[in-house]
mmCIF file of C-alpha atoms in Angstrom:
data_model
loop_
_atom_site.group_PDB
_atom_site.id
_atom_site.type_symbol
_atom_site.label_atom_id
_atom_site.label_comp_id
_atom_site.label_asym_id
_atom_site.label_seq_id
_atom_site.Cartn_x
_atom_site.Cartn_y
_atom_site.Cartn_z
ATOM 1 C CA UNK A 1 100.531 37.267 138.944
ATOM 2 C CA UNK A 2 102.261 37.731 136.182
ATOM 3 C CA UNK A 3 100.747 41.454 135.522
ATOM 4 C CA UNK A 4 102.543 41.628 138.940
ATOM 5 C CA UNK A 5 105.479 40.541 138.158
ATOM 6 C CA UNK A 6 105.902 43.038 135.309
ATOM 7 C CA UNK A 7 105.027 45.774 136.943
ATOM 8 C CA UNK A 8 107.584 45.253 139.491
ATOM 9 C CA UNK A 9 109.971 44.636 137.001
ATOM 10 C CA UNK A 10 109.381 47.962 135.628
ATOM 11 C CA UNK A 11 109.982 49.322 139.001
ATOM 12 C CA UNK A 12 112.963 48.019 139.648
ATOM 13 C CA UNK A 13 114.180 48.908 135.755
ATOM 14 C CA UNK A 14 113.220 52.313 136.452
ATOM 15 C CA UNK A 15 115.331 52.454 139.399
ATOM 16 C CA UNK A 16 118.098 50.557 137.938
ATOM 17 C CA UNK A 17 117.836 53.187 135.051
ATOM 18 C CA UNK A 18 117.301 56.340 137.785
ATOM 19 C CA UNK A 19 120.491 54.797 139.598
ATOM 20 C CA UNK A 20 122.771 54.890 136.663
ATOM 21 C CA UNK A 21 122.126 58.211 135.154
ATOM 22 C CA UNK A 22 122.810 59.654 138.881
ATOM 23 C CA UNK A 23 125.881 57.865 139.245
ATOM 24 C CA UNK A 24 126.897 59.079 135.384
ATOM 25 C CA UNK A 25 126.143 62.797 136.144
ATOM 26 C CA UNK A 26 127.933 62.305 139.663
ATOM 27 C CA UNK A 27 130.909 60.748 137.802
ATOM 28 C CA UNK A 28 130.875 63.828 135.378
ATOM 29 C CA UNK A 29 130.751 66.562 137.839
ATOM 30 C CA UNK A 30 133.452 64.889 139.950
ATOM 31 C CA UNK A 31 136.017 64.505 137.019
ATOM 32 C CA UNK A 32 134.873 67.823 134.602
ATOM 33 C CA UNK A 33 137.829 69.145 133.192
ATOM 34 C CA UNK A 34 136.990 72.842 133.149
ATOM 35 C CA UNK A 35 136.653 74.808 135.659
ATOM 36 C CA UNK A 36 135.137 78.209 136.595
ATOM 37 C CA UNK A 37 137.882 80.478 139.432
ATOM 38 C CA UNK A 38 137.208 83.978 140.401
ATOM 39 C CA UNK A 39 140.017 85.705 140.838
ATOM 40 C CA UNK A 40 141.147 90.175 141.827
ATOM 41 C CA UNK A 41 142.806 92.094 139.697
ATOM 42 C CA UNK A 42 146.296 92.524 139.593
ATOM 43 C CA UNK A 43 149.125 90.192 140.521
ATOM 44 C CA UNK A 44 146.657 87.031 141.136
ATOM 45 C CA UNK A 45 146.092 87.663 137.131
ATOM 46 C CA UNK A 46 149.885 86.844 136.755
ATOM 47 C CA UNK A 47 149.992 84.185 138.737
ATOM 48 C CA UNK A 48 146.679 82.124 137.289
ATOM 49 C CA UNK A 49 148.084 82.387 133.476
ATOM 50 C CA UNK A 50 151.044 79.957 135.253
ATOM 51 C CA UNK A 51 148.532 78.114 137.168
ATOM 52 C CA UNK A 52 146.374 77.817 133.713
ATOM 53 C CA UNK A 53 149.216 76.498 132.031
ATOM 54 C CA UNK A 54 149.775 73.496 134.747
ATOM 55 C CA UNK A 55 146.616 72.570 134.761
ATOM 56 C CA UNK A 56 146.411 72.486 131.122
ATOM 57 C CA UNK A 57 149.482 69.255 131.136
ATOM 58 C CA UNK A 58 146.515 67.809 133.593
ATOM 59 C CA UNK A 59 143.953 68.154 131.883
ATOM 60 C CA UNK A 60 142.082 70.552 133.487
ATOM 61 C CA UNK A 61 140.826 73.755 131.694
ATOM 62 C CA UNK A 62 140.695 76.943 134.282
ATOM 63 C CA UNK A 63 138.308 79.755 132.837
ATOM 64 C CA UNK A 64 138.937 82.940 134.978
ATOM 65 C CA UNK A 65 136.940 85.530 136.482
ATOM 66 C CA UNK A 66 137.933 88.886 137.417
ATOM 67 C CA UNK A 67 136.682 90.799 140.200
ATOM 68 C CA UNK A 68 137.321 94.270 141.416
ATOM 69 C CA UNK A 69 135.385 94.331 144.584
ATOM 70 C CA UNK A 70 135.744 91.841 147.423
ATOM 71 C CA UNK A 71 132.113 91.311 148.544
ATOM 72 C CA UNK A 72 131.480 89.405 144.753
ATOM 73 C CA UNK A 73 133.473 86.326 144.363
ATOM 74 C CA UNK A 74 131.859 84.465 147.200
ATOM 75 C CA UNK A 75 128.397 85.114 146.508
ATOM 76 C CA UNK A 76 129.077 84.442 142.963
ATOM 77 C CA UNK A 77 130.638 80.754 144.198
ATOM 78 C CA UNK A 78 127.677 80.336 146.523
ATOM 79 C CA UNK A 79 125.304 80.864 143.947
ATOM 80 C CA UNK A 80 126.984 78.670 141.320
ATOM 81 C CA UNK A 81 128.333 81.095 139.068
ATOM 82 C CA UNK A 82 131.803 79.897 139.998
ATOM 83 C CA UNK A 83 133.237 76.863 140.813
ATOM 84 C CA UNK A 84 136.212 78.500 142.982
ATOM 85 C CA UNK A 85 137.661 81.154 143.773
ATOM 86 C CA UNK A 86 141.127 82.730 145.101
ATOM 87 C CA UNK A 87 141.510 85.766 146.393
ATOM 88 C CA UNK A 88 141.012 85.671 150.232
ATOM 89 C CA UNK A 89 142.677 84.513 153.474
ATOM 90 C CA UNK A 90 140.075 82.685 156.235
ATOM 91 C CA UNK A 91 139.658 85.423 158.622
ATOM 92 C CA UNK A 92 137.379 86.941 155.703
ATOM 93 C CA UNK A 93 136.184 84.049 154.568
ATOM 94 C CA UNK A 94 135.083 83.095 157.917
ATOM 95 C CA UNK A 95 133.145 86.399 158.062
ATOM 96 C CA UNK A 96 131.391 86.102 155.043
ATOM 97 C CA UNK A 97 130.442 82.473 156.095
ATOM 98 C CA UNK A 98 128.714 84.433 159.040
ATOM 99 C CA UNK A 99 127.468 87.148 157.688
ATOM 100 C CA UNK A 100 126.013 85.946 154.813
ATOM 101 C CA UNK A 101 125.610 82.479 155.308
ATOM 102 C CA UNK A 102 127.894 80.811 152.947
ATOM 103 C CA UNK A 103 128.702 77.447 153.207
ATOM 104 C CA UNK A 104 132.330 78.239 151.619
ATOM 105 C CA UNK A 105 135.309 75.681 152.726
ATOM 106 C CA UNK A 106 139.339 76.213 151.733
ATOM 107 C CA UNK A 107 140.505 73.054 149.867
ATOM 108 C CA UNK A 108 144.260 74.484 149.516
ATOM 109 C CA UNK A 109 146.778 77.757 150.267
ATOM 110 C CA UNK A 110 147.772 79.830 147.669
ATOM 111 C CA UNK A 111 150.241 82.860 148.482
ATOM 112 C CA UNK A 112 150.316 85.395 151.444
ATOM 113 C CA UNK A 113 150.549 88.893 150.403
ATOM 114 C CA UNK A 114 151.764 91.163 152.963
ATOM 115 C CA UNK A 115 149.739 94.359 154.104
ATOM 116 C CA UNK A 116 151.090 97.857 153.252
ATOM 117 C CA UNK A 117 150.147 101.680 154.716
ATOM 118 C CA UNK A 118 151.100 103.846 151.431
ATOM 119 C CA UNK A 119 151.523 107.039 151.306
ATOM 120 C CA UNK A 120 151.783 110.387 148.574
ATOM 121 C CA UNK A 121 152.688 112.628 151.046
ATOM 122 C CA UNK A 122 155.351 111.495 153.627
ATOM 123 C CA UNK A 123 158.414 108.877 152.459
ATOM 124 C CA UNK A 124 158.697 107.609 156.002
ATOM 125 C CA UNK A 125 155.899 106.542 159.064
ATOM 126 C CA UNK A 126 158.208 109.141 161.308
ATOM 127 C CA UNK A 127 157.214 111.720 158.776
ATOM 128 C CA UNK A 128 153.183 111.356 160.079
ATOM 129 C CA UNK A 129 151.468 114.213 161.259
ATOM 130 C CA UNK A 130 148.936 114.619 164.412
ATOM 131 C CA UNK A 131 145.659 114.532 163.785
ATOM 132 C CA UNK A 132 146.441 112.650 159.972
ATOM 133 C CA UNK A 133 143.849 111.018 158.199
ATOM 134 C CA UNK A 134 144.207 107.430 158.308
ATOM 135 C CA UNK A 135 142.324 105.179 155.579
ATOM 136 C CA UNK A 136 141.502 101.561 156.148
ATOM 137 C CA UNK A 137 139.534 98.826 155.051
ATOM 138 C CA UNK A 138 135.696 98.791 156.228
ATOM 139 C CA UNK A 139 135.351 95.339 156.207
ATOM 140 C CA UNK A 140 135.753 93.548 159.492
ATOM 141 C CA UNK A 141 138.801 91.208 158.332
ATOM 142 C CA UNK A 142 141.069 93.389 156.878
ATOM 143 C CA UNK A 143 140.295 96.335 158.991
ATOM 144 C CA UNK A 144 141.200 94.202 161.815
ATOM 145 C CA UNK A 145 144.130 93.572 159.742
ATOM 146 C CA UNK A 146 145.120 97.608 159.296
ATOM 147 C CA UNK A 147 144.608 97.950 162.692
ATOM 148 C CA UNK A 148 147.094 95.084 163.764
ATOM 149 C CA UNK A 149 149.813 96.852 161.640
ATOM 150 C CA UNK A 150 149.024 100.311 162.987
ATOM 151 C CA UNK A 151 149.769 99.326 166.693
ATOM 152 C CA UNK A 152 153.018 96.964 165.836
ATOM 153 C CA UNK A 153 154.092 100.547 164.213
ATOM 154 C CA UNK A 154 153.127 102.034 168.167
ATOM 155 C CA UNK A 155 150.943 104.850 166.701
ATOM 156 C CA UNK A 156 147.581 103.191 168.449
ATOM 157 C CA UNK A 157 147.006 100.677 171.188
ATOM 158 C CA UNK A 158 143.680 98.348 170.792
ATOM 159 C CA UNK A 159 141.768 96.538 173.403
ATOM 160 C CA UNK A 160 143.445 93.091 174.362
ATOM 161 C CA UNK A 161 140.316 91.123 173.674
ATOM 162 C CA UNK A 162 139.311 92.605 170.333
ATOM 163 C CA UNK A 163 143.285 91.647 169.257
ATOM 164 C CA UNK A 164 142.781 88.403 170.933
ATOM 165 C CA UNK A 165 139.076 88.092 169.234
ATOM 166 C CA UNK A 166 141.160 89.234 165.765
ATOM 167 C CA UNK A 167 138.043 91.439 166.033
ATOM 168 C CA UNK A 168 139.511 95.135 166.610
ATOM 169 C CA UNK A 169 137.471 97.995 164.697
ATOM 170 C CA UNK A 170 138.064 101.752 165.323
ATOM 171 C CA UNK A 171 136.031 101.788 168.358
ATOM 172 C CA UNK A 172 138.705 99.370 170.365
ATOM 173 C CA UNK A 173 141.533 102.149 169.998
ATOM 174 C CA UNK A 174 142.077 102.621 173.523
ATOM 175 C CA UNK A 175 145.075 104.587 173.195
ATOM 176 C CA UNK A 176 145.838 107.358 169.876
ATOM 177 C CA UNK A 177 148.737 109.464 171.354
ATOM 178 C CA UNK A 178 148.715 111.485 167.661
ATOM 179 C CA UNK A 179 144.885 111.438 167.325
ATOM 180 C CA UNK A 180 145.041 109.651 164.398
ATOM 181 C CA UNK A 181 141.262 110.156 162.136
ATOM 182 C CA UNK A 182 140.719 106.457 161.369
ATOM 183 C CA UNK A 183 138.568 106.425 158.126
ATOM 184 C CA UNK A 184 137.066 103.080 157.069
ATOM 185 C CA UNK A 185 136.406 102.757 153.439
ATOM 186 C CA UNK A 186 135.876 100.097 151.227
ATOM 187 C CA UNK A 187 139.082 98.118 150.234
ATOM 188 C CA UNK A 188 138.647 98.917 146.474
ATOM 189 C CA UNK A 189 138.488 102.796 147.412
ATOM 190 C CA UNK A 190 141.610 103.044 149.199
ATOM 191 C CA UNK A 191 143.756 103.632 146.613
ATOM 192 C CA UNK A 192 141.482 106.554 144.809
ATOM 193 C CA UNK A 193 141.127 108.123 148.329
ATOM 194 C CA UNK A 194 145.038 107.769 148.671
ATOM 195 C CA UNK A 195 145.746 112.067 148.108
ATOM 196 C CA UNK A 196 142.824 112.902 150.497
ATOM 197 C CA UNK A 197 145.084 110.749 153.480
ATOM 198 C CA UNK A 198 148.152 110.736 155.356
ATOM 199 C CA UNK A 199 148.548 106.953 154.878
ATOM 200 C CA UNK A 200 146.200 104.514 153.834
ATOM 201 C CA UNK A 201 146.301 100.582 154.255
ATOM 202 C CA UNK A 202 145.996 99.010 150.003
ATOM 203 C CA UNK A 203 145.342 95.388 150.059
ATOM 204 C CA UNK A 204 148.228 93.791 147.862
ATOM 205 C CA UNK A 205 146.500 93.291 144.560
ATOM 206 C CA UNK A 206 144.973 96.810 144.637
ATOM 207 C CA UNK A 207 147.826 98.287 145.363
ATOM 208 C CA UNK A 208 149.521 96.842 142.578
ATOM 209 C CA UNK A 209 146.643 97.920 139.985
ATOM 210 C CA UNK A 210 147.898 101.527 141.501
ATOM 211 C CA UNK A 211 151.520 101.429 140.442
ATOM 212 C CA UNK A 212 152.555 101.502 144.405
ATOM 213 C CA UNK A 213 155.018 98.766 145.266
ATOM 214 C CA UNK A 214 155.109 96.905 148.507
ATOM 215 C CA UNK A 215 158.947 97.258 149.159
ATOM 216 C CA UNK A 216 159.696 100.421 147.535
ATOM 217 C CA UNK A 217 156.740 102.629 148.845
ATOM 218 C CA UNK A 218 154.989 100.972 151.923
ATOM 219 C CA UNK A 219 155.598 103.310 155.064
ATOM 220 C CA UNK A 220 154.562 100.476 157.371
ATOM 221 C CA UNK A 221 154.637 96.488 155.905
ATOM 222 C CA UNK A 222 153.768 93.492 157.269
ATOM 223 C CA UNK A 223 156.315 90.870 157.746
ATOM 224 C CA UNK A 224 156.357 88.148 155.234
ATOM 225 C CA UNK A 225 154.783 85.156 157.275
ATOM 226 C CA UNK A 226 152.114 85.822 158.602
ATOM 227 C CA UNK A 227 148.321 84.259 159.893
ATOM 228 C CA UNK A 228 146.343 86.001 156.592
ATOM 229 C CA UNK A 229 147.589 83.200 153.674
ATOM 230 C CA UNK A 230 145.005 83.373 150.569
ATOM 231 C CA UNK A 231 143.329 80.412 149.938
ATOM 232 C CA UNK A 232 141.289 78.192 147.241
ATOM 233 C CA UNK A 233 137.831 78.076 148.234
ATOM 234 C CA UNK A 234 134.660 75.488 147.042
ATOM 235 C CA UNK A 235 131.337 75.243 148.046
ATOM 236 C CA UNK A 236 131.314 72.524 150.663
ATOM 237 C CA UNK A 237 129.333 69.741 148.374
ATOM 238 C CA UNK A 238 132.484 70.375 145.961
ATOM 239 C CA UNK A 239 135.589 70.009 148.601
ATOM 240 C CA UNK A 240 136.159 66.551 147.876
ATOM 241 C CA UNK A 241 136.165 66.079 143.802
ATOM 242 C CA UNK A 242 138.962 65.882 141.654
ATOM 243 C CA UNK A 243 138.991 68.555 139.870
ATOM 244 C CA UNK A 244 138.992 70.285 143.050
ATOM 245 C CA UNK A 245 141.851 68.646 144.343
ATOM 246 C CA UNK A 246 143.919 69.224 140.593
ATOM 247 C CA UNK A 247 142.938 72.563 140.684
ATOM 248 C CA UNK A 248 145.093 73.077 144.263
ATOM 249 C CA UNK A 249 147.924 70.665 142.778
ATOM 250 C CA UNK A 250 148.311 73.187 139.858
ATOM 251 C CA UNK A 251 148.412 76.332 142.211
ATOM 252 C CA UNK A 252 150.817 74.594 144.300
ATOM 253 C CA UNK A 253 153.168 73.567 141.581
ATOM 254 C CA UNK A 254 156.979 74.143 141.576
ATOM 255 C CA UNK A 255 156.268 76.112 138.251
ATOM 256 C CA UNK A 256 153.952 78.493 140.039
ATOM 257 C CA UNK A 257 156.230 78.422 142.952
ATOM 258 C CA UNK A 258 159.218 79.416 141.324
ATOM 259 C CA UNK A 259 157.261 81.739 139.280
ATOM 260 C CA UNK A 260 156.039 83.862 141.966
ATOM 261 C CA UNK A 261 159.314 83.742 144.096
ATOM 262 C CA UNK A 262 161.183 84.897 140.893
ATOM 263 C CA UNK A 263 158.500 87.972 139.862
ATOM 264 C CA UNK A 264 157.487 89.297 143.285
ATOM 265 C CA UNK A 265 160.590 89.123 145.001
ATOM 266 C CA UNK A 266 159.052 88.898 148.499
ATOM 267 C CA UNK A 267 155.771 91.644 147.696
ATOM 268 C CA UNK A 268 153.594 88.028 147.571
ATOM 269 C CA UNK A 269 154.417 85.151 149.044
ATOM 270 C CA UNK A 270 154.026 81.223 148.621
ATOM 271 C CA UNK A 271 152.078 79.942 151.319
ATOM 272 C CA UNK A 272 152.475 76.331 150.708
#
Protein backbone atom coordinates (compact mmCIF):
# COMPACT_ATOMS: atom_id res chain seq x y z
CA UNK A 1 0.00 0.00 0.00
CA UNK A 2 2.30 2.27 0.65
CA UNK A 3 4.56 1.32 -2.60
CA UNK A 4 1.12 2.43 -3.99
CA UNK A 5 0.80 5.33 -2.60
CA UNK A 6 4.19 6.56 -3.85
CA UNK A 7 3.87 5.69 -7.02
CA UNK A 8 0.82 7.63 -7.41
CA UNK A 9 2.34 10.37 -5.84
CA UNK A 10 4.90 10.42 -8.43
CA UNK A 11 2.19 10.51 -10.93
CA UNK A 12 0.49 13.15 -9.87
CA UNK A 13 4.07 15.18 -9.21
CA UNK A 14 4.87 14.48 -12.66
CA UNK A 15 1.78 15.98 -13.83
CA UNK A 16 1.82 18.76 -11.44
CA UNK A 17 5.44 19.34 -12.82
CA UNK A 18 4.20 18.64 -16.77
CA UNK A 19 1.31 21.23 -15.92
CA UNK A 20 3.51 24.03 -14.85
CA UNK A 21 6.21 24.05 -17.39
CA UNK A 22 3.19 24.16 -20.10
CA UNK A 23 1.55 26.89 -18.48
CA UNK A 24 5.27 28.75 -18.14
CA UNK A 25 6.07 28.27 -21.90
CA UNK A 26 2.31 29.29 -22.70
CA UNK A 27 2.79 32.38 -20.47
CA UNK A 28 6.10 33.15 -22.43
CA UNK A 29 4.87 32.85 -25.89
CA UNK A 30 1.76 34.89 -25.04
CA UNK A 31 3.73 37.92 -23.52
CA UNK A 32 7.36 37.62 -25.73
CA UNK A 33 8.47 40.92 -26.35
CA UNK A 34 10.01 40.51 -29.79
CA UNK A 35 8.50 39.91 -32.55
CA UNK A 36 9.20 38.62 -36.10
CA UNK A 37 6.84 40.99 -39.18
CA UNK A 38 7.35 40.53 -42.81
CA UNK A 39 6.96 43.37 -44.49
CA UNK A 40 7.41 44.76 -48.97
CA UNK A 41 9.67 47.00 -49.91
CA UNK A 42 9.15 50.47 -50.17
CA UNK A 43 6.86 52.80 -48.27
CA UNK A 44 5.71 49.93 -45.64
CA UNK A 45 9.70 50.22 -44.75
CA UNK A 46 8.92 53.90 -43.74
CA UNK A 47 6.15 53.34 -42.01
CA UNK A 48 7.45 50.16 -39.65
CA UNK A 49 10.70 52.30 -38.44
CA UNK A 50 7.57 54.58 -36.76
CA UNK A 51 5.72 51.56 -35.83
CA UNK A 52 9.22 50.09 -34.34
CA UNK A 53 9.66 53.04 -32.40
CA UNK A 54 6.00 52.74 -30.61
CA UNK A 55 6.34 49.56 -29.85
CA UNK A 56 9.66 50.05 -28.43
CA UNK A 57 7.83 52.69 -25.34
CA UNK A 58 5.73 49.17 -25.00
CA UNK A 59 7.96 47.04 -24.76
CA UNK A 60 7.77 45.16 -27.64
CA UNK A 61 10.82 44.63 -29.98
CA UNK A 62 9.63 44.35 -33.90
CA UNK A 63 12.47 42.60 -36.04
CA UNK A 64 11.53 43.15 -39.78
CA UNK A 65 11.52 41.19 -42.80
CA UNK A 66 11.66 42.34 -46.23
CA UNK A 67 10.09 40.79 -49.08
CA UNK A 68 10.08 41.55 -52.73
CA UNK A 69 7.65 39.06 -54.02
CA UNK A 70 4.10 38.60 -52.76
CA UNK A 71 3.69 34.78 -52.79
CA UNK A 72 6.59 34.69 -49.63
CA UNK A 73 5.41 36.38 -46.57
CA UNK A 74 2.52 34.06 -45.95
CA UNK A 75 4.14 30.88 -46.39
CA UNK A 76 6.97 32.15 -44.43
CA UNK A 77 4.19 33.04 -41.42
CA UNK A 78 2.57 29.66 -41.98
CA UNK A 79 5.62 27.90 -41.59
CA UNK A 80 6.85 29.81 -38.52
CA UNK A 81 9.47 31.82 -39.90
CA UNK A 82 7.44 34.89 -39.03
CA UNK A 83 5.30 35.81 -36.48
CA UNK A 84 3.27 38.47 -38.72
CA UNK A 85 3.18 40.02 -41.43
CA UNK A 86 1.78 43.31 -43.28
CA UNK A 87 1.61 43.77 -46.57
CA UNK A 88 -1.80 42.53 -47.92
CA UNK A 89 -5.52 43.41 -48.01
CA UNK A 90 -8.12 40.14 -47.41
CA UNK A 91 -9.21 39.57 -50.86
CA UNK A 92 -5.52 38.07 -51.24
CA UNK A 93 -5.26 36.81 -48.17
CA UNK A 94 -8.41 34.99 -48.57
CA UNK A 95 -6.93 33.43 -51.74
CA UNK A 96 -3.92 32.27 -50.40
CA UNK A 97 -5.96 30.75 -47.45
CA UNK A 98 -7.56 28.71 -50.41
CA UNK A 99 -5.09 28.05 -52.46
CA UNK A 100 -2.59 27.05 -50.32
CA UNK A 101 -4.19 26.19 -47.30
CA UNK A 102 -3.14 28.69 -44.81
CA UNK A 103 -4.75 29.07 -41.76
CA UNK A 104 -3.82 33.00 -41.80
CA UNK A 105 -6.39 35.41 -39.75
CA UNK A 106 -6.18 39.59 -39.76
CA UNK A 107 -5.87 40.75 -36.10
CA UNK A 108 -5.86 44.63 -37.18
CA UNK A 109 -5.92 47.30 -40.43
CA UNK A 110 -3.04 48.99 -41.35
CA UNK A 111 -3.23 51.57 -44.40
CA UNK A 112 -5.03 51.34 -47.85
CA UNK A 113 -2.89 52.15 -50.70
CA UNK A 114 -4.67 53.09 -53.72
CA UNK A 115 -4.12 51.24 -57.17
CA UNK A 116 -2.39 53.09 -60.06
CA UNK A 117 -2.15 52.31 -64.18
CA UNK A 118 1.40 54.10 -64.94
CA UNK A 119 2.56 54.88 -67.84
CA UNK A 120 6.18 56.02 -69.92
CA UNK A 121 4.54 56.67 -72.90
CA UNK A 122 1.21 58.65 -72.73
CA UNK A 123 0.67 61.58 -69.78
CA UNK A 124 -3.07 61.04 -69.91
CA UNK A 125 -5.62 57.60 -70.14
CA UNK A 126 -7.23 59.71 -73.32
CA UNK A 127 -3.79 59.50 -74.80
CA UNK A 128 -4.23 55.28 -75.06
CA UNK A 129 -3.90 53.69 -78.20
CA UNK A 130 -6.07 50.66 -79.83
CA UNK A 131 -4.81 47.57 -79.61
CA UNK A 132 -2.20 48.86 -76.42
CA UNK A 133 -0.60 46.50 -74.32
CA UNK A 134 -2.06 46.44 -71.02
CA UNK A 135 0.02 44.89 -67.97
CA UNK A 136 -1.60 43.59 -64.85
CA UNK A 137 -1.16 41.58 -61.96
CA UNK A 138 -1.40 37.61 -62.48
CA UNK A 139 -2.54 36.90 -59.28
CA UNK A 140 -6.25 36.47 -58.83
CA UNK A 141 -6.70 39.42 -56.14
CA UNK A 142 -5.09 42.14 -57.56
CA UNK A 143 -5.79 41.30 -61.10
CA UNK A 144 -9.31 41.41 -60.14
CA UNK A 145 -8.30 44.60 -58.70
CA UNK A 146 -6.67 46.08 -62.25
CA UNK A 147 -9.52 44.97 -63.85
CA UNK A 148 -12.06 46.88 -61.51
CA UNK A 149 -10.09 50.13 -62.28
CA UNK A 150 -9.90 49.47 -66.02
CA UNK A 151 -13.78 49.38 -66.46
CA UNK A 152 -14.56 52.46 -63.86
CA UNK A 153 -12.04 54.21 -66.54
CA UNK A 154 -14.89 52.67 -69.42
CA UNK A 155 -12.08 51.12 -71.55
CA UNK A 156 -13.52 47.33 -70.76
CA UNK A 157 -16.78 45.97 -69.47
CA UNK A 158 -16.53 42.55 -67.26
CA UNK A 159 -19.13 39.99 -66.60
CA UNK A 160 -21.60 41.07 -63.71
CA UNK A 161 -20.99 37.94 -61.72
CA UNK A 162 -17.21 37.76 -61.88
CA UNK A 163 -17.44 41.74 -60.48
CA UNK A 164 -20.01 40.57 -58.11
CA UNK A 165 -17.77 37.25 -57.30
CA UNK A 166 -14.67 40.07 -57.00
CA UNK A 167 -13.44 37.22 -59.24
CA UNK A 168 -12.97 38.94 -62.84
CA UNK A 169 -9.76 37.63 -64.84
CA UNK A 170 -9.12 38.49 -68.54
CA UNK A 171 -11.42 35.93 -69.77
CA UNK A 172 -14.69 37.89 -68.19
CA UNK A 173 -13.98 41.02 -70.55
CA UNK A 174 -17.13 40.92 -72.28
CA UNK A 175 -16.78 44.12 -73.90
CA UNK A 176 -12.95 45.80 -75.21
CA UNK A 177 -14.17 48.57 -77.63
CA UNK A 178 -10.09 49.48 -78.13
CA UNK A 179 -8.97 45.80 -78.08
CA UNK A 180 -6.98 46.32 -75.32
CA UNK A 181 -3.92 43.13 -75.06
CA UNK A 182 -4.43 42.35 -71.36
CA UNK A 183 -1.02 40.87 -70.19
CA UNK A 184 -0.93 39.24 -66.74
CA UNK A 185 2.40 39.26 -65.10
CA UNK A 186 3.57 38.89 -61.83
CA UNK A 187 3.06 41.99 -59.53
CA UNK A 188 6.86 42.37 -58.89
CA UNK A 189 7.43 42.46 -62.84
CA UNK A 190 5.21 45.19 -63.64
CA UNK A 191 7.30 47.84 -63.16
CA UNK A 192 10.48 46.28 -65.27
CA UNK A 193 7.92 45.43 -68.04
CA UNK A 194 6.63 49.14 -67.73
CA UNK A 195 8.52 50.40 -71.49
CA UNK A 196 7.29 47.18 -73.24
CA UNK A 197 3.32 48.58 -72.28
CA UNK A 198 0.94 51.21 -72.88
CA UNK A 199 -0.06 51.28 -69.18
CA UNK A 200 0.53 48.93 -66.60
CA UNK A 201 -1.28 48.53 -63.10
CA UNK A 202 2.08 48.88 -60.07
CA UNK A 203 0.88 47.84 -56.75
CA UNK A 204 1.68 50.90 -54.37
CA UNK A 205 4.87 49.80 -52.72
CA UNK A 206 6.39 48.67 -56.06
CA UNK A 207 5.64 51.47 -57.62
CA UNK A 208 7.28 53.51 -55.19
CA UNK A 209 10.65 51.31 -55.31
CA UNK A 210 10.29 52.64 -59.19
CA UNK A 211 10.42 56.36 -58.60
CA UNK A 212 6.62 56.62 -60.11
CA UNK A 213 4.33 58.56 -57.82
CA UNK A 214 0.70 57.83 -57.29
CA UNK A 215 -0.60 61.48 -57.75
CA UNK A 216 1.84 62.86 -60.06
CA UNK A 217 2.08 59.97 -62.68
CA UNK A 218 -0.92 57.49 -62.34
CA UNK A 219 -3.07 57.73 -65.66
CA UNK A 220 -5.95 55.97 -63.92
CA UNK A 221 -6.06 55.90 -59.67
CA UNK A 222 -8.18 54.46 -57.43
CA UNK A 223 -10.11 56.58 -55.10
CA UNK A 224 -8.81 56.81 -51.64
CA UNK A 225 -11.39 54.56 -49.66
CA UNK A 226 -11.77 51.77 -50.85
CA UNK A 227 -12.68 47.65 -49.99
CA UNK A 228 -8.62 46.55 -50.44
CA UNK A 229 -7.25 48.02 -46.72
CA UNK A 230 -3.80 46.11 -45.80
CA UNK A 231 -3.92 44.28 -42.87
CA UNK A 232 -1.82 42.57 -39.87
CA UNK A 233 -2.01 38.99 -40.23
CA UNK A 234 -1.15 35.85 -37.48
CA UNK A 235 -1.43 32.39 -37.72
CA UNK A 236 -4.77 31.57 -36.17
CA UNK A 237 -3.25 29.78 -32.79
CA UNK A 238 -1.52 33.39 -32.39
CA UNK A 239 -4.73 35.87 -32.95
CA UNK A 240 -5.43 36.19 -29.45
CA UNK A 241 -1.90 36.93 -27.50
CA UNK A 242 -0.63 40.05 -26.43
CA UNK A 243 1.94 40.71 -28.25
CA UNK A 244 -0.33 40.28 -31.04
CA UNK A 245 -2.72 42.65 -29.91
CA UNK A 246 0.44 45.45 -28.99
CA UNK A 247 1.77 44.83 -32.16
CA UNK A 248 -1.77 46.30 -33.90
CA UNK A 249 -1.90 49.09 -31.03
CA UNK A 250 1.57 50.30 -32.27
CA UNK A 251 0.53 50.28 -36.06
CA UNK A 252 -2.51 52.04 -35.15
CA UNK A 253 -0.92 54.75 -33.12
CA UNK A 254 -1.55 58.53 -33.54
CA UNK A 255 2.33 58.69 -34.15
CA UNK A 256 2.07 56.34 -37.10
CA UNK A 257 -1.10 57.99 -38.05
CA UNK A 258 0.08 61.33 -38.28
CA UNK A 259 3.19 60.06 -39.73
CA UNK A 260 1.78 58.58 -42.73
CA UNK A 261 -0.92 61.36 -43.32
CA UNK A 262 2.00 63.92 -43.14
CA UNK A 263 4.62 61.83 -45.69
CA UNK A 264 2.20 60.33 -48.22
CA UNK A 265 -0.09 63.01 -48.61
CA UNK A 266 -3.01 60.81 -49.75
CA UNK A 267 -0.59 58.06 -52.09
CA UNK A 268 -1.29 55.57 -48.75
CA UNK A 269 -3.84 55.78 -46.61
CA UNK A 270 -4.77 55.06 -42.82
CA UNK A 271 -7.25 52.50 -42.69
CA UNK A 272 -8.07 52.62 -39.10
Amino acid sequence: MQNLFRRRSLVLATLAASLFCGSAAFAQDNNKNTVKVGISVGSAEQVFEVVKKVAAKDGLNIQLVVFNDYQLPNAALASGDLDANAFQHQPFLDNQNKARGFDIVPVGLTITAPLGFYSRKIKSIDQLPDGAAVGIQNDPSNGNRALLLLQSAGLVTLKPEAVKNNTATPLDVVSNPKKLKLVPLDAAQLPRSLDDLAIAAINNDYAEKAGLSLNKDAVIKEAAKSPYANLIAVRRADKDKSWARRLVAAYQSPEVRSFIETQFKGSLVPAF
